[in-house]
Tab-separated table of C-alpha atoms and ligand atoms in Angstrom:
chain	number	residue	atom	x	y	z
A	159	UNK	CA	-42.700	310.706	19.622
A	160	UNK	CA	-44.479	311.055	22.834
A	161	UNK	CA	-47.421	309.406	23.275
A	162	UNK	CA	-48.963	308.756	26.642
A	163	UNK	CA	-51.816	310.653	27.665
A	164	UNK	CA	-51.008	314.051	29.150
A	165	UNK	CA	-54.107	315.011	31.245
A	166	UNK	CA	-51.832	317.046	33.836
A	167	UNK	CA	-51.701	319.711	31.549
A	168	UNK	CA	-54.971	321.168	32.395
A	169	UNK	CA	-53.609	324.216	33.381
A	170	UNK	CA	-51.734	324.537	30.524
A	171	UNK	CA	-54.721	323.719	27.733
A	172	UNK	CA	-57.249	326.280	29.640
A	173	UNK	CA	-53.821	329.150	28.967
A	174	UNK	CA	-53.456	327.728	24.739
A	175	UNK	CA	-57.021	327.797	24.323
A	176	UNK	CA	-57.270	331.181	26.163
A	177	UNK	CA	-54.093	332.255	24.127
A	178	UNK	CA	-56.053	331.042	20.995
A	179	UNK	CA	-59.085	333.452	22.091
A	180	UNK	CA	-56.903	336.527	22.683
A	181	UNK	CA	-55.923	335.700	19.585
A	182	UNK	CA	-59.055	336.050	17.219
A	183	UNK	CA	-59.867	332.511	17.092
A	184	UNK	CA	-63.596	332.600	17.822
A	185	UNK	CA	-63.936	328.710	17.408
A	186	UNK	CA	-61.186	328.677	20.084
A	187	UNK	CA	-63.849	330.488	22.042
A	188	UNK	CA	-66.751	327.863	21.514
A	189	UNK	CA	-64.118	325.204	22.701
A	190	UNK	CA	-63.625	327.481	25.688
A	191	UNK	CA	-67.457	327.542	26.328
A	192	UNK	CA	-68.411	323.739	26.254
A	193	UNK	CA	-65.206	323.195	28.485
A	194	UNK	CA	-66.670	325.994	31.160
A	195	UNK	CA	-69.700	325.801	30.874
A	196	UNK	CA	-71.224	323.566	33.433
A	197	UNK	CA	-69.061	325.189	35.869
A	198	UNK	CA	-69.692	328.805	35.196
A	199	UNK	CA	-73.007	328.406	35.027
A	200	UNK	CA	-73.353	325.964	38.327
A	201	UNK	CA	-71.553	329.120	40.342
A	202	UNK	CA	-74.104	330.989	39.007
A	203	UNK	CA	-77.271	329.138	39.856
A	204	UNK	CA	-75.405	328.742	43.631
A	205	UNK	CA	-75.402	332.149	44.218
A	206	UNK	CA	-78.700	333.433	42.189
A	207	UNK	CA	-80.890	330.320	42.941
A	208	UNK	CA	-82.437	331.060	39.375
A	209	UNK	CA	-81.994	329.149	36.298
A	210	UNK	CA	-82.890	331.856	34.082
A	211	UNK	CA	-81.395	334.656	35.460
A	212	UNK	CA	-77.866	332.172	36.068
A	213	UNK	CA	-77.900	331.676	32.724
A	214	UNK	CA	-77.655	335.367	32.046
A	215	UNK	CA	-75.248	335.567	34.511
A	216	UNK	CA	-72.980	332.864	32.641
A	217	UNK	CA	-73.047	334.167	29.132
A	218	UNK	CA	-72.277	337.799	30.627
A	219	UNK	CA	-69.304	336.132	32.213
A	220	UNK	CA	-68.284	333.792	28.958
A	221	UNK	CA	-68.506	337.017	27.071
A	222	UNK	CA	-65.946	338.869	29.159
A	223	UNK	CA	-63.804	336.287	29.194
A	224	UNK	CA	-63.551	336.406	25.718
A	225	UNK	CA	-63.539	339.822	25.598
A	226	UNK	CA	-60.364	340.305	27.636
A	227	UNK	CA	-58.806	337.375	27.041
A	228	UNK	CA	-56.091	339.904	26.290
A	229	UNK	CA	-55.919	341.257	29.640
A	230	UNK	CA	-55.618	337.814	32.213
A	231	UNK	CA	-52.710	337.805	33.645
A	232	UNK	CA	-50.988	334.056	34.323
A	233	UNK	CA	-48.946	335.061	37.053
A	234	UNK	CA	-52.216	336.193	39.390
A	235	UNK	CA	-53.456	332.388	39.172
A	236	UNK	CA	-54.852	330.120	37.186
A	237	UNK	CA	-57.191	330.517	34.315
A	238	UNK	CA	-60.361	328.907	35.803
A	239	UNK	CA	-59.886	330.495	38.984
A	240	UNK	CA	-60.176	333.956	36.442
A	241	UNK	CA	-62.970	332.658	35.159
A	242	UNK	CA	-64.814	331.835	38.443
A	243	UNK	CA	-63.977	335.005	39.893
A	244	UNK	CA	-65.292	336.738	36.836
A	245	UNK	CA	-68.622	334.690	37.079
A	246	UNK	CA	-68.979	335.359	40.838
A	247	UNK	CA	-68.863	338.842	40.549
A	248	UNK	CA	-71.527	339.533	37.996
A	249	UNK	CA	-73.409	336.806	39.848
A	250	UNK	CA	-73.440	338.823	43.115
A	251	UNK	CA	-74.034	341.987	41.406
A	252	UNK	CA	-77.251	340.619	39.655
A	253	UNK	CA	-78.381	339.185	42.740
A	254	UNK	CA	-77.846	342.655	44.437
A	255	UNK	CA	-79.597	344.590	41.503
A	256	UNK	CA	-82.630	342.123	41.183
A	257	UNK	CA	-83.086	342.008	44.823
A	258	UNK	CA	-81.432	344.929	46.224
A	259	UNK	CA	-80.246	343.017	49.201
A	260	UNK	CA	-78.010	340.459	48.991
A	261	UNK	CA	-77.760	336.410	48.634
A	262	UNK	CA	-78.590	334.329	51.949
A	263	UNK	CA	-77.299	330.660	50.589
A	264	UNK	CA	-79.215	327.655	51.966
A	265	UNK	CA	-78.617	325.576	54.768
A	266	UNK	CA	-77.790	322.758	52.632
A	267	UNK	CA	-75.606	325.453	50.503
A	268	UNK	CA	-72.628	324.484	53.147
A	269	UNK	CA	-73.449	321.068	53.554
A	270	UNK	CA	-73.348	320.002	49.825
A	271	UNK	CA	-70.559	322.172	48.804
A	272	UNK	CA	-68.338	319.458	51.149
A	273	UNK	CA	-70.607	316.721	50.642
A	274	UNK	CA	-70.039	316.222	47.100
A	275	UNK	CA	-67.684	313.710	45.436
A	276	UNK	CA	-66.055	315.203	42.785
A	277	UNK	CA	-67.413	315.116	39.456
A	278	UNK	CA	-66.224	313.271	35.967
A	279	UNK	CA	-64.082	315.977	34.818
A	280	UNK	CA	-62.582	316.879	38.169
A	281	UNK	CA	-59.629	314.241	37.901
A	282	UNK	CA	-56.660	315.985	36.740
A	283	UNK	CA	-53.910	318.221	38.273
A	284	UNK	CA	-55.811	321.382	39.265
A	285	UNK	CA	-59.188	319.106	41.225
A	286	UNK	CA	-57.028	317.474	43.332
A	287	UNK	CA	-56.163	320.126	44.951
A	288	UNK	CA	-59.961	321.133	45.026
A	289	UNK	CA	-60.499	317.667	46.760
A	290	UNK	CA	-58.086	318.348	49.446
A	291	UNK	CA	-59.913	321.379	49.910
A	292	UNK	CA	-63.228	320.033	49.733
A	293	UNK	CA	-61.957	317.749	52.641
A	294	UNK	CA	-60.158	320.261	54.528
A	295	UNK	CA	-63.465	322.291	54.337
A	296	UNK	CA	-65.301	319.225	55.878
A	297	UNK	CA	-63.235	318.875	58.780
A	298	UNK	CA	-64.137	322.913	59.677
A	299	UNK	CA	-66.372	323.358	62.400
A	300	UNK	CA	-70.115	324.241	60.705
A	301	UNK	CA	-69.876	327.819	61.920
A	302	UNK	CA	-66.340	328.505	60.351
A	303	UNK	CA	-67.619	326.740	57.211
A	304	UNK	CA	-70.391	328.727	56.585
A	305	UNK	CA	-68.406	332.201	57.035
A	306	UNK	CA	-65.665	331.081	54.891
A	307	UNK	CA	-68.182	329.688	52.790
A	308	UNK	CA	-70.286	332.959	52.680
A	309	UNK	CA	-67.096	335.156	51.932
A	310	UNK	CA	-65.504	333.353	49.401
A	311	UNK	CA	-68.282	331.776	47.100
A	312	UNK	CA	-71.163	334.883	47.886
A	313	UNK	CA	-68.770	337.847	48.513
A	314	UNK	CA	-69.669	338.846	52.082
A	315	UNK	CA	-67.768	340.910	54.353
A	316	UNK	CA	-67.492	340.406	57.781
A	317	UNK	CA	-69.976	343.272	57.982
A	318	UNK	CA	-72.529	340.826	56.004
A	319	UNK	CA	-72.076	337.747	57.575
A	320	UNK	CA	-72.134	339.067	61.301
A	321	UNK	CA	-75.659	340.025	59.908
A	322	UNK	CA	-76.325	337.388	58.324
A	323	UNK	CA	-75.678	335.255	60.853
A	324	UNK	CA	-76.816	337.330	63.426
A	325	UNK	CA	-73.354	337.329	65.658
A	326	UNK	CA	-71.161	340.248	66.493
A	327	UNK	CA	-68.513	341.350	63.860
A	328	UNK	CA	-65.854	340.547	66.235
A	329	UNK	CA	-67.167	336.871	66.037
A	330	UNK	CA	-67.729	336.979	61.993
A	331	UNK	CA	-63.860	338.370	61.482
A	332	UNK	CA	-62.407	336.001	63.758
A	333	UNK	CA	-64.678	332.769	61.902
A	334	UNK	CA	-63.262	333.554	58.724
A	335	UNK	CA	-59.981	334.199	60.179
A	336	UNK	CA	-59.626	330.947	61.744
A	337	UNK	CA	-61.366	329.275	59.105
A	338	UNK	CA	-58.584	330.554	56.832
A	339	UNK	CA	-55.953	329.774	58.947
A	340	UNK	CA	-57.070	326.078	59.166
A	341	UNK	CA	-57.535	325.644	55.725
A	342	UNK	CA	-54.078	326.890	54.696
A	343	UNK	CA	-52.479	324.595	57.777
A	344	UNK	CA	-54.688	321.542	56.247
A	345	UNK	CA	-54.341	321.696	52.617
A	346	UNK	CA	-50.260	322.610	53.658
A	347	UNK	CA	-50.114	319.184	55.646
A	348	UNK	CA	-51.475	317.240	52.819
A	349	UNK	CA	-49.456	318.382	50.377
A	350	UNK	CA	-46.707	317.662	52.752
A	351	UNK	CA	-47.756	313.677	52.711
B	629	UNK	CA	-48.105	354.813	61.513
B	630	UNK	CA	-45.369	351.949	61.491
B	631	UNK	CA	-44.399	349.754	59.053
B	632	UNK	CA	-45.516	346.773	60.947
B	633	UNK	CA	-48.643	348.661	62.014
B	634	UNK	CA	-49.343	349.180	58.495
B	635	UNK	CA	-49.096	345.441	57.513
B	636	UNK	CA	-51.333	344.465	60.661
B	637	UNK	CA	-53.880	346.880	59.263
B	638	UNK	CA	-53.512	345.484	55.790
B	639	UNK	CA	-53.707	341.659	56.634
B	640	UNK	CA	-57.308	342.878	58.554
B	641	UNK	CA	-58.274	343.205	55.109
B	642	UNK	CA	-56.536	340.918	52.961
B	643	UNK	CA	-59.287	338.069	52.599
B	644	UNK	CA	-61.841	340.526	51.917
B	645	UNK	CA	-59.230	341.734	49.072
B	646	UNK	CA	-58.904	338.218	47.807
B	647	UNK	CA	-62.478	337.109	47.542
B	648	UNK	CA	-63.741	340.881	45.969
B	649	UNK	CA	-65.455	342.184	49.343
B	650	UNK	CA	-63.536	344.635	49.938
B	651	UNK	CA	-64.135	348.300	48.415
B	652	UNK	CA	-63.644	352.181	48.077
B	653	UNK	CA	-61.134	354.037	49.827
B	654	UNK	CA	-60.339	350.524	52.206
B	655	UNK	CA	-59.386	348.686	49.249
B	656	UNK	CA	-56.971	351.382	47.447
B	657	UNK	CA	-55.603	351.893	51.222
B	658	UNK	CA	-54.964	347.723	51.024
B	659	UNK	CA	-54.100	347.545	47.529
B	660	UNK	CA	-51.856	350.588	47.682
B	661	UNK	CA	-49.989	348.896	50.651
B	662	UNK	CA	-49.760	345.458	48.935
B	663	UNK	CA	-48.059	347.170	46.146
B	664	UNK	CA	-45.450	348.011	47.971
B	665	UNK	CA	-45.016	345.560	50.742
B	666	UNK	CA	-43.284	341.800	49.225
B	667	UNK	CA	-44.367	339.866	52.454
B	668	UNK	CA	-48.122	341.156	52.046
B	669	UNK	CA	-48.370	340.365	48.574
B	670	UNK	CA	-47.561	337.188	48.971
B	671	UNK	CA	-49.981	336.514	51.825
B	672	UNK	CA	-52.155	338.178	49.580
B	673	UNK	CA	-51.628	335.394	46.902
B	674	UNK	CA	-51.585	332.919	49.463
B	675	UNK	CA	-55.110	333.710	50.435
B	676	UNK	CA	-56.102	334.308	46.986
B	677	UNK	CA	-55.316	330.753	46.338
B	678	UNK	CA	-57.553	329.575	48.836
B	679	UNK	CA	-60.336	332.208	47.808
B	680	UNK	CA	-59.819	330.659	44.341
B	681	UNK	CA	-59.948	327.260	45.673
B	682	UNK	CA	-63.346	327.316	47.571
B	683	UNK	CA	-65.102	329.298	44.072
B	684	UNK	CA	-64.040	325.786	42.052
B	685	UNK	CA	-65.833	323.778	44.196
B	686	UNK	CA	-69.104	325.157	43.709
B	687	UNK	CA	-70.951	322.325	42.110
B	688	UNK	CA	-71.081	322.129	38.466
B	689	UNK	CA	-74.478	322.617	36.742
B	690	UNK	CA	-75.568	321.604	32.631
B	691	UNK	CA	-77.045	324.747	31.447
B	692	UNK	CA	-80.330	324.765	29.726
B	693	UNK	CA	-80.644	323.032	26.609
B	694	UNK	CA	-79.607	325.604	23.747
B	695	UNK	CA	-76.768	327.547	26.268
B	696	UNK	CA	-73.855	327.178	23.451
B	697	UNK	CA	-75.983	328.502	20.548
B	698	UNK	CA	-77.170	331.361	22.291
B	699	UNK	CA	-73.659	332.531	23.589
B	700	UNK	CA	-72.776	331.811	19.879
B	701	UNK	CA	-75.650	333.720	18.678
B	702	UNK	CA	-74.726	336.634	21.288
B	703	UNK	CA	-71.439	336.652	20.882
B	704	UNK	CA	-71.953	337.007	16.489
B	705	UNK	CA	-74.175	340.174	17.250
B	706	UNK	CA	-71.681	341.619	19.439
B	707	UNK	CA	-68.782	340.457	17.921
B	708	UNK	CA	-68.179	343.875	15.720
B	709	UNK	CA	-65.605	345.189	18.644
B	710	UNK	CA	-64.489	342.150	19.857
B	711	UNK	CA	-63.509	339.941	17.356
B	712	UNK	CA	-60.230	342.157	16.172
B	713	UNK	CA	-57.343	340.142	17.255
B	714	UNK	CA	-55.143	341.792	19.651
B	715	UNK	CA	-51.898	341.075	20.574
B	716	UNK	CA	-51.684	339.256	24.104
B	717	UNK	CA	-48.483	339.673	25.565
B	718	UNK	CA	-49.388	337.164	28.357
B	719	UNK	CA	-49.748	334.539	25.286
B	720	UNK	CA	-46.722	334.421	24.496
B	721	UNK	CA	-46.133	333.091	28.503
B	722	UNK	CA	-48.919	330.391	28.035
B	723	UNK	CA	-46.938	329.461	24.375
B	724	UNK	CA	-43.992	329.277	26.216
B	725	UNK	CA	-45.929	327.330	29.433
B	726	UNK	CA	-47.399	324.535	27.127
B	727	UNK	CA	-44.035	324.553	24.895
B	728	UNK	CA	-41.747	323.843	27.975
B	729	UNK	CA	-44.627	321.539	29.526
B	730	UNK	CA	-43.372	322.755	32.781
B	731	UNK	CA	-45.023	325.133	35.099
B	732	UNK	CA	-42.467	327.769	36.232
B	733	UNK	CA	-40.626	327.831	33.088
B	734	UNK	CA	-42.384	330.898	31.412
B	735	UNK	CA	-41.045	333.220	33.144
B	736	UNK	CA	-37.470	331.992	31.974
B	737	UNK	CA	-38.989	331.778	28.095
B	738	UNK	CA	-40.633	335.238	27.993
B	739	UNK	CA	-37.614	336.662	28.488
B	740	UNK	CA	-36.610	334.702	25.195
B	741	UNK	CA	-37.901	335.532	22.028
B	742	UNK	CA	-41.457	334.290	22.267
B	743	UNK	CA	-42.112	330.625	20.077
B	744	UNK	CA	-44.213	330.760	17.192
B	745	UNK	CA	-47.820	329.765	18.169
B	746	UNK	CA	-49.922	328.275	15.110
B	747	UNK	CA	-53.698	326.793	15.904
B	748	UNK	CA	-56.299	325.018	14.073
B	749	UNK	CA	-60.007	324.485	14.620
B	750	UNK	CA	-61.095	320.655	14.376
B	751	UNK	CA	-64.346	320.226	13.060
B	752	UNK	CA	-66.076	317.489	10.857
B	753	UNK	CA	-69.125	318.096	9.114
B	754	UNK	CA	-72.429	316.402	9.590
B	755	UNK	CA	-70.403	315.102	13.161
B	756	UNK	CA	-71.143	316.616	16.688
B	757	UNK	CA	-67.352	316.472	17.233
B	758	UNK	CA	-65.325	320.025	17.380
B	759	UNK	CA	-61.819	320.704	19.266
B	760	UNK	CA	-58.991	323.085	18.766
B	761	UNK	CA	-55.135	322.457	18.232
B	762	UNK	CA	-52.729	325.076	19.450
B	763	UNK	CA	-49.079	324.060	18.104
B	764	UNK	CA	-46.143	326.136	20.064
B	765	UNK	CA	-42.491	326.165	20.171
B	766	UNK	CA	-40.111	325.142	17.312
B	767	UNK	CA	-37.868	322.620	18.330
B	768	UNK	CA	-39.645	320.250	19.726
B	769	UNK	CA	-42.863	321.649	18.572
B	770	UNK	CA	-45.806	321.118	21.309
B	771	UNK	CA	-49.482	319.692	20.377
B	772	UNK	CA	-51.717	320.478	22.869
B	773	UNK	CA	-55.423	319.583	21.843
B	774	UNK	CA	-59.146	319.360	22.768
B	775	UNK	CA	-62.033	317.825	21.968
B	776	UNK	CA	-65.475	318.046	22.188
B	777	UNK	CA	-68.088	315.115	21.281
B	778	UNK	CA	-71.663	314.575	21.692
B	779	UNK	CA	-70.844	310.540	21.771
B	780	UNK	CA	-68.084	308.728	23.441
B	781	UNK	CA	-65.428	308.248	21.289
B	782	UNK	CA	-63.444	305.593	22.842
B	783	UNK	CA	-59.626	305.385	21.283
B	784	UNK	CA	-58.844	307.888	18.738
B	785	UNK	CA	-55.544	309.020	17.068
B	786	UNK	CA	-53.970	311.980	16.849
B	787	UNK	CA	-52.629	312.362	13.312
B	788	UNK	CA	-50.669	315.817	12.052
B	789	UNK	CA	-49.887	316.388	7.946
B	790	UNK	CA	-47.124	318.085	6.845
B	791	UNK	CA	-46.835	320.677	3.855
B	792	UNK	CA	-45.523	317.415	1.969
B	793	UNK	CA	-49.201	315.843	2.899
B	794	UNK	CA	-47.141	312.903	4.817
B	795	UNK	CA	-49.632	312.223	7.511
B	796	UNK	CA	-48.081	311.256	10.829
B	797	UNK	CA	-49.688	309.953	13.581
B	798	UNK	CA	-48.491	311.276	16.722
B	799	UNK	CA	-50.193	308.823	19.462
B	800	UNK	CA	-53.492	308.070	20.638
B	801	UNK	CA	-56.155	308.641	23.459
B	802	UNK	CA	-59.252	307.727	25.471
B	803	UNK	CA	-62.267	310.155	24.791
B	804	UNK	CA	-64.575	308.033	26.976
B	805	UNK	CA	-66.249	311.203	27.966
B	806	UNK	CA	-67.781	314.664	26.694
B	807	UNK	CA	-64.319	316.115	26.486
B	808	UNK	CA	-60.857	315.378	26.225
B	809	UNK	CA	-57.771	317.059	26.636
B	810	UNK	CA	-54.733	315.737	24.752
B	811	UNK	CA	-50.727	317.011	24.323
B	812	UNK	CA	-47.762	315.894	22.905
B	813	UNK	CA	-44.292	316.545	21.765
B	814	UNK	CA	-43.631	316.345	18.059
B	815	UNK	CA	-40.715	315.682	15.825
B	816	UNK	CA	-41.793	317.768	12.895
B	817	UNK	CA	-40.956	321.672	12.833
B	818	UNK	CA	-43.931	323.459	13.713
B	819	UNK	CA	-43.502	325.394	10.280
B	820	UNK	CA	-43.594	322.396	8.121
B	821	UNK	CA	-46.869	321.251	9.469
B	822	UNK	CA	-50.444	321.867	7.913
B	823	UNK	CA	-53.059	320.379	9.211
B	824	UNK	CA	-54.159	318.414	12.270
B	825	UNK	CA	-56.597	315.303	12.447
B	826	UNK	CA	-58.482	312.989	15.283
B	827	UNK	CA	-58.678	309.675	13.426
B	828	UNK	CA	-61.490	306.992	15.316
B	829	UNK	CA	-59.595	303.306	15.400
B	830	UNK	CA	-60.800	302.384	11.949
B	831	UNK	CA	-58.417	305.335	10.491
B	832	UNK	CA	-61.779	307.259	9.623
B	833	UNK	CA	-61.632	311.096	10.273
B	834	UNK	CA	-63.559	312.233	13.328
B	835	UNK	CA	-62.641	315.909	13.168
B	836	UNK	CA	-59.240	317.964	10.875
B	837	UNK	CA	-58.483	321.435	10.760
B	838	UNK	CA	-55.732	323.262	8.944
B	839	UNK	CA	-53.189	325.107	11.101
B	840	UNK	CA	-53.643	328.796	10.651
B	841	UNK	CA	-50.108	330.372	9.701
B	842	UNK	CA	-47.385	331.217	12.797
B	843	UNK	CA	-47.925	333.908	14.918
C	801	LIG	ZN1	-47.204	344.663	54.716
């Protein structure tokens, strides 16, 4: 029988235990949490800035994911990335509703987010491709980082980053573009290596 | 307007898609097109991919002390609607995923008839330890497990008993953290098994559960 350890099936663990969900296992669900939950709720507090209100923000999000653990769908991506997108959305929208305008991140927002080494449970399959991200996202020029930055992670459209950032939204669509366009050619040559 | 004039106007879009910025009558416009255009949808999940990417590496954050019991808590006063199993058609995919250990070979096993998938909930009284077992496919069965602990564990075995109560152990690994995740490929049918255990190095029993019946 097999033994080694198998930690490249992270992918495949986040799918049995979601399978386990979908399928009425509510313990399944509690394994789900403590696996999640430090990066649910850290997406939250990035975007709200409030521990309180993030913390809303992550059980609302844990609670949907259980809730429609039915309805992810594999072939769209993976099941993190599900859960992310999940958490940023209902983090945006509570930022919106509690302060009817929206997030402005930090300075130090789009400094850290590249900054950071990657953390004890970021060594398997799915984080290194976050780490070649992480550096690919380093070598962007600041302004290209913090437009990517501010559309992925807080949801802004060109629209809201030209304001934001007070440039032209000629200048926002073509930061994000390029931005983009780098990070697919630099992630693309790493994997290449 | 032109095909290629219509994908131009689409790809303007297509970030703003990915990362949820985009709405109203833009986004069915986009989506619409997508649907129907093969070289946009797969820009689409191109960019999705990196969308996805930058979200995971937003720093993880502990929650508040007390975070798991009050999603428990939550989740028990909700639960009414929720909690009535439903069939997942995707799961049968993920069985068929973690069965064939190989990413890209679900698509080739849904079309099969899906393997049985059987799970059990690892827990140990009076011990901070919980985890859950999901056992798929028939021949070779797949273990795929985690764990949970308060403590370090250090090396622990992975033991399954059969309906015969023969306890097997199927290999061993490192929890020297909060969590561990854990799979293997068995030599017992998945329907002859009956429970699954975590055994610490001294053979005592850190955390069992019985596998719930095939589904
Ligand atoms: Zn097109």
């Amino acid at each position: 029988m097999a033994s080694e350890p198998d930690l490249s099936s992270e992918r495949a663990l986040d799918e049995a235990l979601l399978c386990s969900i979908a399928l009425g296992d509510e313990r399944a669900g509690l394994a789900f949490v403590r696996r999640f939950q430090s990066r649910v709720f850290g997406l939250a507090l990035l975007i709200v800035r409030d521990r309180a209100l993030a913390e809303d923000v992550a059980q609302e999000a844990l609670w949907r994911v259980f809730r429609h653990a039915d309805a992810y769908d594999p072939r769209r991506g993976a099941v993190s990335a599900w859960v992310l997108t999940i958490t940023r959305n209902l983090a945006i929208d509570a930022v919106r509703v509690r302060r009817q305008q929206p997030t402005d991140p930090h300075d130090e927002v789009f400094v850290r987010l590249v900054a950071l080494q990657p953390g004890p449970d970021e060594q398997a399959e799915g984080r290194q491709a976050a780490a070649m991200l992480r550096a690919a996202l380093a070598q962007l020029p600041i302004a290209q980082r913090r437009a990517v930055v501010r559309a992925a992670i807080y949801g802004q459209s060109a629209t809201e980053i030209a304001a934001a950032e007070q440039i032209p939204l000629g200048t926002a669509k073509s930061r994000v573009r390029l931005a983009v366009a780098r990070l697919r050619g630099l992630v693309a040559s790493e994997e290449e290596r | 307007m032109k095909a290629g004039e219509r994908c131009a106007a689409a790809r303007e879009d297509l970030f703003e898609l990915a990362t949820g910025a985009l709405s109203g009558r833009r986004r069915s416009a986009v989506l619409e097109h997508v649907a129907s255009c093969p070289l946009c949808a797969s820009e689409l999940a191109e960019l999705t991919a990196i969308a996805d990417g930058l979200l995971s590496l937003a720093p993880a954050a502990e929650p508040p002390v007390g975070f798991e019991a009050r999603v428990a808590a939550a989740w028990s006063a909700r639960a009414p609607v929720a909690r009535r199993p439903r069939r997942a058609l995707w799961c049968a995919a993920a069985a068929g995923l973690v069965a064939l250990g190989a990413i890209g070979g679900w698509l080739v096993s849904s079309a099969s008839t899906p393997p049985p998938v059987r799970t059990a909930v690892l827990v140990r009284a009076n011990t901070a330890v919980t985890g859950t077992a999901v056992v798929t496919g028939a021949a070779p069965a797949r273990l795929v497990m985690t764990l949970s602990s308060s403590r370090p564990l250090g090396e622990v075995r992975c033991a399954v008993t059969t309906r015969a109560h023969r306890r097997i152990v199927v290999g061993s690994f490192w929890m020297d953290g909060p969590t561990g995740a854990w799979s293997a490929t068995l030599s017992v049918p998945t329907d002859e098994l009956a429970a699954v255990s975590v055994l610490s190095s001294t053979g005592a029993v850190v955390a069992s559960g019985r596998l719930d019946s095939a589904r």
